[in-house]
Coordinates of C-alpha atoms and ligand atoms in Angstrom, one line a residue:
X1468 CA 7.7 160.5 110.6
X1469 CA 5.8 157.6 112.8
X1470 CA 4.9 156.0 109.6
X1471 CA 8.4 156.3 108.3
X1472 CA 9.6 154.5 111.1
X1473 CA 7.0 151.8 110.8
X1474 CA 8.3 151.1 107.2
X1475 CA 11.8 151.0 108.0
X1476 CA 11.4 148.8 111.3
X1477 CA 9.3 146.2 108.4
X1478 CA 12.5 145.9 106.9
X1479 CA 14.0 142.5 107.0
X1480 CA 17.0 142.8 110.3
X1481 CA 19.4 140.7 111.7
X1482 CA 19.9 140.9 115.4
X1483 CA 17.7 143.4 115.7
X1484 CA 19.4 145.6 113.3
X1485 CA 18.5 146.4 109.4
X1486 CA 20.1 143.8 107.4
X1487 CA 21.9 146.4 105.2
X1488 CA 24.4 147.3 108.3
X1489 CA 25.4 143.4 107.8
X1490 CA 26.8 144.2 103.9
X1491 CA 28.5 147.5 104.9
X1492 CA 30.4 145.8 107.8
X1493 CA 31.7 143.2 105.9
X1494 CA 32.4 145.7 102.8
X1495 CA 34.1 148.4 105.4
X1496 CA 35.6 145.7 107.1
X1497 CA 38.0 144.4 103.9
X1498 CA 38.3 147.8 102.6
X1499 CA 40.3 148.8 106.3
X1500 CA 41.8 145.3 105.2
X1501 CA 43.2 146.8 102.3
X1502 CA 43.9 150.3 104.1
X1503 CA 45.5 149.0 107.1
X1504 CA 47.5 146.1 105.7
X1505 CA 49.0 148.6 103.0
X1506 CA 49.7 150.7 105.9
X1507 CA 51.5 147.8 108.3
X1508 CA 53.9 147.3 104.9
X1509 CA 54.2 151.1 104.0
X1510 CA 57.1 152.8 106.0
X1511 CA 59.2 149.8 106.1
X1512 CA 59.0 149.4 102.3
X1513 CA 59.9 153.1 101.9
X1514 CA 63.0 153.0 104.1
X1515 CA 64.4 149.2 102.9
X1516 CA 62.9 149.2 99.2
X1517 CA 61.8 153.1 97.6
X1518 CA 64.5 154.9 99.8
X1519 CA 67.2 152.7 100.3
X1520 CA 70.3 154.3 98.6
X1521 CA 69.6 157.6 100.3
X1522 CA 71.1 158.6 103.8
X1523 CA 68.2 160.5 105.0
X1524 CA 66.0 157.6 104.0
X1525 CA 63.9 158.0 107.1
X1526 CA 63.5 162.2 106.6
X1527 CA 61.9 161.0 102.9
X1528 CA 59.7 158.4 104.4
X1529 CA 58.2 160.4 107.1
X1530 CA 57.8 162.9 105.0
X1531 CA 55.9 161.0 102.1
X1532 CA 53.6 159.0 104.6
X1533 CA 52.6 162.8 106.0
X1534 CA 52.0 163.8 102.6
X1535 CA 49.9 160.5 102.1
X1536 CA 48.0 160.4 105.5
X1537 CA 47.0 164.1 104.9
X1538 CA 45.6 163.7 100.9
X1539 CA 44.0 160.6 102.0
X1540 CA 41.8 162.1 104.4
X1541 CA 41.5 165.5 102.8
X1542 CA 40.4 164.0 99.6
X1543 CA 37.1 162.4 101.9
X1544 CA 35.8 165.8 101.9
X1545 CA 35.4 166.5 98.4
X1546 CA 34.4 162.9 97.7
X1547 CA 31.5 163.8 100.8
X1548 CA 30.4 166.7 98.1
X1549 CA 30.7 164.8 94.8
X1550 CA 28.5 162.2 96.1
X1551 CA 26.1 164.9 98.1
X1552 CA 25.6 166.5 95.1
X1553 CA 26.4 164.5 91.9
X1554 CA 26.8 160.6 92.0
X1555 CA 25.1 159.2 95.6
X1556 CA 26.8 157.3 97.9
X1557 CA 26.5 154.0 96.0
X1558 CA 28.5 155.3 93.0
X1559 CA 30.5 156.7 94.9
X1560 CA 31.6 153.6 97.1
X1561 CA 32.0 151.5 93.7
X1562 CA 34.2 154.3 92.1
X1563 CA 36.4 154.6 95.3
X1564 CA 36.8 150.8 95.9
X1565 CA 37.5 150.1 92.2
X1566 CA 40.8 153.1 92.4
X1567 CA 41.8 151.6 95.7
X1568 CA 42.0 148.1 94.5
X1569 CA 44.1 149.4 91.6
X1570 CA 45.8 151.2 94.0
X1571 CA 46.8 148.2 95.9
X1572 CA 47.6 145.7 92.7
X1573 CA 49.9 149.2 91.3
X1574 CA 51.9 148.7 94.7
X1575 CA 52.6 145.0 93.8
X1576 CA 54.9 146.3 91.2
X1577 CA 58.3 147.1 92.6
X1578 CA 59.0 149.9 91.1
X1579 CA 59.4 153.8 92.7
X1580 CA 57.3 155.4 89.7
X1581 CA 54.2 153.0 90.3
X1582 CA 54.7 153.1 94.0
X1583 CA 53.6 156.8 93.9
X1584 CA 51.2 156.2 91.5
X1585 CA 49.7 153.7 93.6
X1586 CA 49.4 156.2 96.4
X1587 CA 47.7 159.0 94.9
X1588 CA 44.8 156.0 93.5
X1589 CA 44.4 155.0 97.2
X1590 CA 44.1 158.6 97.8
X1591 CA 41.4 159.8 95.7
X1592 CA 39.6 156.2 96.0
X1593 CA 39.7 156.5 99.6
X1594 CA 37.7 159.6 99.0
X1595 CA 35.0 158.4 97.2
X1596 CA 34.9 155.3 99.4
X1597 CA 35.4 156.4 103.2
X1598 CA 32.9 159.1 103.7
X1599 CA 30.3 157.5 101.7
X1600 CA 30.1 154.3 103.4
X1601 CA 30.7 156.0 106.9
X1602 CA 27.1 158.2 106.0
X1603 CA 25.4 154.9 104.4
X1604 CA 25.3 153.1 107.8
X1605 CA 23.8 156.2 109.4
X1606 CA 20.9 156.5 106.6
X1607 CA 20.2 152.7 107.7
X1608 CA 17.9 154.3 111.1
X1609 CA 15.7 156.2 111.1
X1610 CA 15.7 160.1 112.7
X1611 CA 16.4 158.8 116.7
X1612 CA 15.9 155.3 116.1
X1613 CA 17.9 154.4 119.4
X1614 CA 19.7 151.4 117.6
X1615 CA 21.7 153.8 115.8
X1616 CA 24.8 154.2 118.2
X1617 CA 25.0 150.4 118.4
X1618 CA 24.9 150.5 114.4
X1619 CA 27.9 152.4 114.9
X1620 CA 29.8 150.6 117.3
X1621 CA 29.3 147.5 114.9
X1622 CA 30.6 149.2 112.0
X1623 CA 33.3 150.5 114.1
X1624 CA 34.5 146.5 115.1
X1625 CA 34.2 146.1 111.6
X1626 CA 36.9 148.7 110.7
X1627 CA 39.0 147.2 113.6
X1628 CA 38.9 143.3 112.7
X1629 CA 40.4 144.6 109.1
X1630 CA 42.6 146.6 111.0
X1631 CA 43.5 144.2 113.1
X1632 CA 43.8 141.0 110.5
X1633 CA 45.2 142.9 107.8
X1634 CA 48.9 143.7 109.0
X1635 CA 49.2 139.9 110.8
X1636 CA 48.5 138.6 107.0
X1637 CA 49.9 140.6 104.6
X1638 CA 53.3 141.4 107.0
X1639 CA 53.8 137.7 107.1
X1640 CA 53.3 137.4 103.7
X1641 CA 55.8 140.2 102.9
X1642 CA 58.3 138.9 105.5
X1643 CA 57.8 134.9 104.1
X1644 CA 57.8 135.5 99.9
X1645 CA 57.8 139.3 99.4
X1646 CA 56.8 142.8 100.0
X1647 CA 54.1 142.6 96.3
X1648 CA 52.8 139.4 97.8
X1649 CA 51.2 141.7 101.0
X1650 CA 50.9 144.5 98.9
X1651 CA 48.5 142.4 96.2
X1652 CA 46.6 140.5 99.1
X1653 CA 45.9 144.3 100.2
X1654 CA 44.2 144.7 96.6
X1655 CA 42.1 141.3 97.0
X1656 CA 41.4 142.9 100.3
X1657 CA 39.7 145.6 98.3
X1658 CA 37.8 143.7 96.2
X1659 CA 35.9 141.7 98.7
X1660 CA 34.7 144.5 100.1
X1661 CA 33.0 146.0 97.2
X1662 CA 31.7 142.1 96.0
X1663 CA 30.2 142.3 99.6
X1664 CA 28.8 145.6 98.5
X1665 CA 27.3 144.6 95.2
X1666 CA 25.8 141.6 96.8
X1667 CA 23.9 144.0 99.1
X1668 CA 22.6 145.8 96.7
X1669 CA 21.6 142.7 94.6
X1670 CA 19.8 141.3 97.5
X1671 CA 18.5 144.5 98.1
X1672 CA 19.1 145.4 101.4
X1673 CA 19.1 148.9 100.6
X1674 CA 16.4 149.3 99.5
X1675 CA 16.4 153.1 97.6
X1676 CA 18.8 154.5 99.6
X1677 CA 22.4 155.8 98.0
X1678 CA 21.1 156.5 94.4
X1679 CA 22.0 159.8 93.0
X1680 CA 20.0 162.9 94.5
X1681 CA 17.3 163.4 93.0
X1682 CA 17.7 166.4 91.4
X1683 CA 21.0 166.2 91.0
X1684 CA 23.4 166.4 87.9
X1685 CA 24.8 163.2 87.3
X1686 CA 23.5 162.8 83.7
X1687 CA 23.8 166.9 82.7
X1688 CA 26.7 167.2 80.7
X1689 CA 29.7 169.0 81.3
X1690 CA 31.9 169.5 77.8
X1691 CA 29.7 166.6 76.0
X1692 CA 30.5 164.5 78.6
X1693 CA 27.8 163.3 81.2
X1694 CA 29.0 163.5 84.8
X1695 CA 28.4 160.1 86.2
X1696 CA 31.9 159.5 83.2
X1697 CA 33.4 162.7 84.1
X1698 CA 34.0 162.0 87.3
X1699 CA 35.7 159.1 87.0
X1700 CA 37.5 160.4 84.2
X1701 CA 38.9 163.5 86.4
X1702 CA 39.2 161.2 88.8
X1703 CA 42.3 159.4 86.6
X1704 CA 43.5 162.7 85.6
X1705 CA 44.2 163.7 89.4
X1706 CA 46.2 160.5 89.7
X1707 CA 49.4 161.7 88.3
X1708 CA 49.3 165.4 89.9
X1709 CA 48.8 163.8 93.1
X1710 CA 51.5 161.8 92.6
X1711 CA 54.1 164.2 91.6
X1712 CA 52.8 166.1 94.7
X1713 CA 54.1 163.3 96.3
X1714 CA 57.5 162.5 95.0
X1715 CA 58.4 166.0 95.6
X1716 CA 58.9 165.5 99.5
X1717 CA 62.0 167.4 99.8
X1718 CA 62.1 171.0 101.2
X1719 CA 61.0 173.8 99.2
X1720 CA 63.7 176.6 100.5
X1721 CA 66.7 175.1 103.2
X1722 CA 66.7 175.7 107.1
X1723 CA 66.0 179.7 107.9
X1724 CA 64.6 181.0 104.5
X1725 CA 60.8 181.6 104.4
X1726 CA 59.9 177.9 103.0
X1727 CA 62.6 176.4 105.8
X1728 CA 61.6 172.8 106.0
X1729 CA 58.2 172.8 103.6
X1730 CA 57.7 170.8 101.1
X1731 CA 54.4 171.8 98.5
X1732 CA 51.9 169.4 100.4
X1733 CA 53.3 171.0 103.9
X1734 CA 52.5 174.7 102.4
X1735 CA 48.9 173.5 100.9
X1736 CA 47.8 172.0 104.1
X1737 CA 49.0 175.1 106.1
X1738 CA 46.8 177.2 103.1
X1739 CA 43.5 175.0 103.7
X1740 CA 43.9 175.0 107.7
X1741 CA 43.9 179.0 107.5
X1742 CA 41.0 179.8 105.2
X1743 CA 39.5 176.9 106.8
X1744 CA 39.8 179.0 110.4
X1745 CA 39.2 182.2 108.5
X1746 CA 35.9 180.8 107.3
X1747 CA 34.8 179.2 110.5
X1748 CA 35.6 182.3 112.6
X1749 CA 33.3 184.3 109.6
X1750 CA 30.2 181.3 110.4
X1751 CA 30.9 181.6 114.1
X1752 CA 30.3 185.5 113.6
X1753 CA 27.5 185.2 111.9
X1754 CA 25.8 182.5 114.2
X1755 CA 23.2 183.4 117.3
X1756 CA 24.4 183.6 120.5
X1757 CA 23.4 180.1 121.6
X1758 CA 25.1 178.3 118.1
X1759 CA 28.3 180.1 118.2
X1760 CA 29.1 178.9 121.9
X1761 CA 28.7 175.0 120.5
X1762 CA 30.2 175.8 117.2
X1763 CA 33.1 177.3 119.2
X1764 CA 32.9 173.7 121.3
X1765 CA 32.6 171.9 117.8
X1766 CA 36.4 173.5 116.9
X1767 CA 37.8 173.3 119.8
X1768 CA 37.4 169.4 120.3
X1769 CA 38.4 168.5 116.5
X1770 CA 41.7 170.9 117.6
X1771 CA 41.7 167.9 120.7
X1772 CA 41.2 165.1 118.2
X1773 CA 44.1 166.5 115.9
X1774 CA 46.3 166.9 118.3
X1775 CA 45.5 162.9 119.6
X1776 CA 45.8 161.5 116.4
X1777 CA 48.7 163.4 115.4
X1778 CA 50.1 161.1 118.3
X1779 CA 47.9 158.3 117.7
X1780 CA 49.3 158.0 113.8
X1781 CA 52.7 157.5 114.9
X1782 CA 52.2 154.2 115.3
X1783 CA 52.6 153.4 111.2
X1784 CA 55.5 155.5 111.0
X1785 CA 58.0 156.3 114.1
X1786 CA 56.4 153.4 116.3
X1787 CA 56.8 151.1 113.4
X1788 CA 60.4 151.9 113.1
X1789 CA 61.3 151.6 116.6
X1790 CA 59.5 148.2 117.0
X1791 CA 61.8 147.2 114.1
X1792 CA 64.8 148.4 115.5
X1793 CA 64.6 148.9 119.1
X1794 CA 61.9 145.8 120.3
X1795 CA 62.5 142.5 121.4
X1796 CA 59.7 141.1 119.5
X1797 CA 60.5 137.7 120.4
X1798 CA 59.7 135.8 117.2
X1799 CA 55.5 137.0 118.7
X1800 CA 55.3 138.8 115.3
X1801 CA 57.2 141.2 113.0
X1802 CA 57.7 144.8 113.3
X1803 CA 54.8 145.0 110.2
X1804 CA 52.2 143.2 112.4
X1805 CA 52.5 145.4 115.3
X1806 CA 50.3 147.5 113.4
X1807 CA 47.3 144.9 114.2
X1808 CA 47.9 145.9 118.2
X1809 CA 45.7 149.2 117.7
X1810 CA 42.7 147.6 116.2
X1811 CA 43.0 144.9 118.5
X1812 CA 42.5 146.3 121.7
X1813 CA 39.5 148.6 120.3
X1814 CA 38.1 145.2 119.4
X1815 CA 38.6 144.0 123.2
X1816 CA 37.3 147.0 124.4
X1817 CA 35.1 149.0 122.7
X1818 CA 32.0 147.1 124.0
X1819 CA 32.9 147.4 128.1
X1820 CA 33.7 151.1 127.1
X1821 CA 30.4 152.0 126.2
X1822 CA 28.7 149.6 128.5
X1823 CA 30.5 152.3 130.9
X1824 CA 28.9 154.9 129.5
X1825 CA 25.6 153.2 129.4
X1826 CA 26.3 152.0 133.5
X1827 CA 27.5 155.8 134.5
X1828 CA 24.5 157.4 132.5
X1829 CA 22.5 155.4 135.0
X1830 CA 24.1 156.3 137.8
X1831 CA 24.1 160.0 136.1
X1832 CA 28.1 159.6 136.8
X1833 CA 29.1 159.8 132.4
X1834 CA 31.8 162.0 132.4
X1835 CA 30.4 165.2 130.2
X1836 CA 32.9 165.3 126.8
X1837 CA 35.2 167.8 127.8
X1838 CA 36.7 165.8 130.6
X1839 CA 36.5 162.0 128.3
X1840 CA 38.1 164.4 125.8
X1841 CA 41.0 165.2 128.7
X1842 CA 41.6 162.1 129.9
X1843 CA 41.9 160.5 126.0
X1844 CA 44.6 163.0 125.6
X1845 CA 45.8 161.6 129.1
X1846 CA 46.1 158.0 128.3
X1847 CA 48.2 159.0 125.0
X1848 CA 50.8 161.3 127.3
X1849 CA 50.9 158.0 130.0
X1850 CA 51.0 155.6 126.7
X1851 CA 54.1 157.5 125.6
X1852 CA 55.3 157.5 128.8
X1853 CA 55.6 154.0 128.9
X1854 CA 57.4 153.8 125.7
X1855 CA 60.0 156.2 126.8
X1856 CA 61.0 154.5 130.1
X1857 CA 61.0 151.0 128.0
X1858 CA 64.7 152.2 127.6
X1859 CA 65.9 151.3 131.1
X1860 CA 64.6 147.7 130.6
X1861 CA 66.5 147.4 127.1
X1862 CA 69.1 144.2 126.8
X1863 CA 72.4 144.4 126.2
X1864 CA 71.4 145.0 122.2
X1865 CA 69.3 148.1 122.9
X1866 CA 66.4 146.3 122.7
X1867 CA 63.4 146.7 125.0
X1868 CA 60.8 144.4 125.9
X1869 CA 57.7 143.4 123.8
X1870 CA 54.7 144.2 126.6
X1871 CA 55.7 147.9 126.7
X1872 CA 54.7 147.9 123.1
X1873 CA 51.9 146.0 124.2
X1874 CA 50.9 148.4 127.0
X1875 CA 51.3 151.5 125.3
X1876 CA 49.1 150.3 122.6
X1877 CA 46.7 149.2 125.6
X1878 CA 46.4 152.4 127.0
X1879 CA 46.2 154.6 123.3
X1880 CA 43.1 152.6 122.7
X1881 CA 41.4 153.5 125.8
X1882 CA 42.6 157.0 125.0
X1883 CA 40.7 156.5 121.4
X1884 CA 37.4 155.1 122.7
X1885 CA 36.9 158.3 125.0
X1886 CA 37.1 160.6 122.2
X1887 CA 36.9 159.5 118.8
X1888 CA 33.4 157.8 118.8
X1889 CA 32.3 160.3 120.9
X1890 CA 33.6 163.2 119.2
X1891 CA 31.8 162.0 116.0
X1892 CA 28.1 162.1 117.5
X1893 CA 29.2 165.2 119.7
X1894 CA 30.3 167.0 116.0
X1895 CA 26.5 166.2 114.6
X1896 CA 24.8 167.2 117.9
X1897 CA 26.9 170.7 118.1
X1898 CA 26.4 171.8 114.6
X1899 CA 23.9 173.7 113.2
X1900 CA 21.7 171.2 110.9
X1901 CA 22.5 173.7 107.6
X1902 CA 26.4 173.1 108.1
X1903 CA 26.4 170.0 109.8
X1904 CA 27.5 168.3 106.4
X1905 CA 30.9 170.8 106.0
X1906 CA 31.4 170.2 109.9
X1907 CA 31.5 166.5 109.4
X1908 CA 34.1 167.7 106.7
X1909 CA 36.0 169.2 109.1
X1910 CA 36.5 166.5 111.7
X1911 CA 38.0 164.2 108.9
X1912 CA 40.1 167.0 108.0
X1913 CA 41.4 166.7 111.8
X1914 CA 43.5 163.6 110.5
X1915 CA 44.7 165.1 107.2
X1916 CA 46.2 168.2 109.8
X1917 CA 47.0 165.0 112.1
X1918 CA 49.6 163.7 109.7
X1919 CA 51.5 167.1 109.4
X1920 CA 52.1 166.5 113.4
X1921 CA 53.5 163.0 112.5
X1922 CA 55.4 164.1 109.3
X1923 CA 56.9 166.7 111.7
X1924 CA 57.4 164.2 114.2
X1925 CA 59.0 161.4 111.8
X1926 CA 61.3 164.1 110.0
X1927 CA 62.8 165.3 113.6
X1928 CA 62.7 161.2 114.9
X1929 CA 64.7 160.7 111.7
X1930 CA 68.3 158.6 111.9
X1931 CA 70.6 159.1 109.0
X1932 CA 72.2 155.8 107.8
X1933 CA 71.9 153.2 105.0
X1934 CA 72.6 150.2 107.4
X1935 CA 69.5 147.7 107.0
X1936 CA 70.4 146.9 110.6
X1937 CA 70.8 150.2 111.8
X1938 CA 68.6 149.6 115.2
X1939 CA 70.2 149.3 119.3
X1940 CA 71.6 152.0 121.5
X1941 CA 72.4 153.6 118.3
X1942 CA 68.6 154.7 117.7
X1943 CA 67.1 154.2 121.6
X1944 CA 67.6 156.8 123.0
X1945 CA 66.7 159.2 120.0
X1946 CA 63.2 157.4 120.1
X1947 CA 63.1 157.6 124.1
X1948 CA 63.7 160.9 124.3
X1949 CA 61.6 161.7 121.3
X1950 CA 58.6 159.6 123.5
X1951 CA 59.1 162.0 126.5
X1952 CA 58.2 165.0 124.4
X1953 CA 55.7 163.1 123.3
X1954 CA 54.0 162.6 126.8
X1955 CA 54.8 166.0 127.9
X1956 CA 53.1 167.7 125.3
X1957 CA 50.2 165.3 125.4
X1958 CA 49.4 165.1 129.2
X1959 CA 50.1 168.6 129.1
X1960 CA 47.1 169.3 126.5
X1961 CA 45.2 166.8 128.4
X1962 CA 45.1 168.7 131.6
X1963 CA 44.6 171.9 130.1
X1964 CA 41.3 170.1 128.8
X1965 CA 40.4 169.1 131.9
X1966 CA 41.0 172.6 133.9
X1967 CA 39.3 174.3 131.0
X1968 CA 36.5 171.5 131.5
X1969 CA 34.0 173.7 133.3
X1970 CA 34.1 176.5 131.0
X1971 CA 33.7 174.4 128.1
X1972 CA 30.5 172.3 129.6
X1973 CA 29.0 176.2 130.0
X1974 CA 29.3 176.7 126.2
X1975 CA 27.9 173.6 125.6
X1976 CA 24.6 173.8 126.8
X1977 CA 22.1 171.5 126.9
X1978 CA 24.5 168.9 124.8
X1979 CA 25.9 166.4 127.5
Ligands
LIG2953 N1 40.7 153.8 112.9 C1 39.7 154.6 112.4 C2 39.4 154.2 110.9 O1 40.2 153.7 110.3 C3 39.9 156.1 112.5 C4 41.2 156.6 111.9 C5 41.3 158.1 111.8 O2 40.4 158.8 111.6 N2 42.5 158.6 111.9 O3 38.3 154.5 110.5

């Protein structure tokens, strides 16, 4: 182990940190470019382009972005196993950057058959990319090698300055010459990142990490075909099914028979989240005494995280639609680029936040993770809040001012930094090492469940009309009133975290 360390700490490092970190910030970094500036463009383009004719326009955008937020973060967990077991991270990262810059250049076609074609090749690229670049940066330190959480908050401003670029670029671009003109810089997006990948590995910065296992299957054949071409053969082949999976957004049965308001995506997420509790409660059975309290912990803060990004993920759908119609956005920037607002106060703030941590730790003061959990969900409930009560400033339009937008995002991205990064090394520290891997699984499935909250959400926020202008007291108060809810249910969660704080720190144990 010592001398492992020794030969990793030899390798060449920038700022103190292994070189390789450098490539995969800048690769992550345009591939949220892409993701983030597709997803600044997305609802909009569904309700005033792919929707248009139809009356319930917004009911069939909400519920295709659900339907798309869920498969794009589902499909991470089998692109987590491919790569575990068949292709290695770096295959893995090429195959999914190459579908999602297809994706993106598909979208630059205006046309309703390519824009869900387009969709379902972000989707499965995103799995081969996301988790495999996420893991990469960890493989980068060594076994405790302190430097590691910083690694991570520098990836995580790498995700952010995409985040926060992308929608200010490509929603002027769509605004100034056109929605394909956003869409395509999206794909460029894309393909930075994976140059900035290749380059890496051409300079080799990675030295051996990210090849195939080694004693894997890519080259055993399956049908005469060797893996390492089968998979990105199936991968194709899923393309279409995922995209008719899409399309078909309307209801299954109508209001009060057994399929009510589900459409088939709805019904196979509500499938996977049971066996997916059936099969933890079996493992948590099973466990000793002393892992079943912390895997208990382990669910019960991705069930926290769900419900916070189930709120959090409004903001490309329902908050995007309100800042179009009901915000005074004062020529600052279009309703698009208020997508950047997110990403750009985790920027401003993710380095005091854990310099907090760091200073309380000290002081032995750091909040243990049940309470940071209980106030995140706090800050969302007060961050809705604000939005709701933005209605008795509104002009004589029905429009409300821009720095309520600007607040609530403020106060959401405080809510994020005390549980999302912490929530990720809690996951690792609470598992047991032989399912650590599927656990890791399961907290990215906590944002595919997240976007059946919003697609639930969207569909009951939804205003029937084919107006373009549609916007002003006619919507407010349905968004207001919607934001309330919002606020209850999320401070209400919040302080039940917090009561239930002491009895969750028990189960925990020795994990802070
Ligand atoms: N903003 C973060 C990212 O893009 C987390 C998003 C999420 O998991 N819902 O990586």
């Amino acid at each position: 182990m010592e001398k492992d360390l020794e030969i990793e700490l030899d390798e060449p490092t920038l700022f103190g940190h292994p070189k390789g970190l450098f490539y995969l910030f800048f690769a992550e970094m345009w591939e949220r470019f892409s993701f983030y500036g597709m997803r600044a463009l997305l609802t909009l383009y569904m309700v005033d382009v792919i929707f248009e004719a139809l009356t319930d326009r917004d009911y069939a955008t909400a519920a295709v972005y659900a339907s798309y937020g869920s498969l794009v973060y589902a499909s991470t967990v089998i692109g987590g196993r491919i790569s575990d077991k068949i292709l290695g991270m770096r295959n893995s990262i090429f195959l999914g950057g190459i579908l999602m810059s297809l994706g993106h250049f598909v979208l630059a076609v205006e046309n309703n058959v390519a824009f869900f074609i387009a969709l379902s090749f972000i989707i499965v690229g995103n799995g081969f990319f996301k988790p495999n670049i996420s893991t990469f940066v960890g493989t980068l330190y060594p076994d405790g090698d302190p430097r590691k959480d910083s690694g991570f908050t520098i990836f995580y401003m790498g995700i952010n300055i995409g985040g926060w670029i992308a929608p200010l670029l490509c929603g002027w671009l769509a605004v100034t010459y056109g929605w394909h003109y956003g869409f395509a810089l999206a794909g460029f997006g894309m393909l930075s990142g994976l140059i900035f990948f290749w380059t890496g590995i051409r300079n080799g910065v990675f030295g051996d990490r990210g090849m195939p296992p080694a004693n894997g299957s890519i080259d055993t054949k399956v049908l005469g075909v060797k893996n390492r071409y089968l998979i990105p053969i199936l991968s194709f082949l899923t393309v279409p099914f995922i995209a008719y999976l899409l399309a078909a957004y309307k209801p299954l049965g109508s209001e009060g028979d057994f399929f009510g308001d589900q459409n088939m995506v709805n019904i196979i997420f509500k499938i996977i989240g049971v066996s997916i509790l059936g099969y933890l409660a079996y493992i948590i059975v099973q466990s000793s005494p002393d892992e079943r309290k912390k895997l208990i912990v382990a669910v019960l803060i991705t069930v926290f995280m769900t419900i916070f990004w189930g709120f959090h993920e409004l903001s490309g759908s329902v908050i995007t639609l309100f800042a179009a119609r009901n915000v005074d956005l004062g020529g600052i920037m279009t309703a698009s680029q208020t997508n950047s607002l997110n990403s750009m106060w985790i920027i401003i703030l993710a380095i005091p936040i854990s310099m907090l941590w760091t200073r309380l730790s000290k002081k032995n003061l750091n909040p243990r993770t049940p309470y940071k959990f209980g106030m995140g969900l706090l800050f969302a409930g007060i961050s809705f809040y604000i939005l709701s009560i933005s209605q008795g400033s509104a002009d004589e339009n029905g429009m409300v001012p821009f720095a309520y937008l600007l607040l609530m995002y403020f106060l959401i991205s405080v809510g994020e930094l005390f549980m999302s990064p912490v929530g990720l090394s809690k996951i690792t520290d609470l598992s047991p090492k032989r399912i650590v891997a599927f656990m890791m699984g399961v907290w990215f499935l906590s944002s595919a469940f997240a976007f059946q909250v919003v697609g639930f959400i969207g569909k009951q926020l939804s205003i029937e009309s084919t107006d373009k202008n549609i916007g002003g007291f006619e919507t407010l108060s349905i968004y207001t009133d919607g934001f309330l809810l919002i606020a209850q249910y999320s401070v209400g969660a919040g302080l039940l975290v917090l009561i239930a704080g002491p009895f969750i720190n028990k189960l925990m144990g020795d994990v802070h």
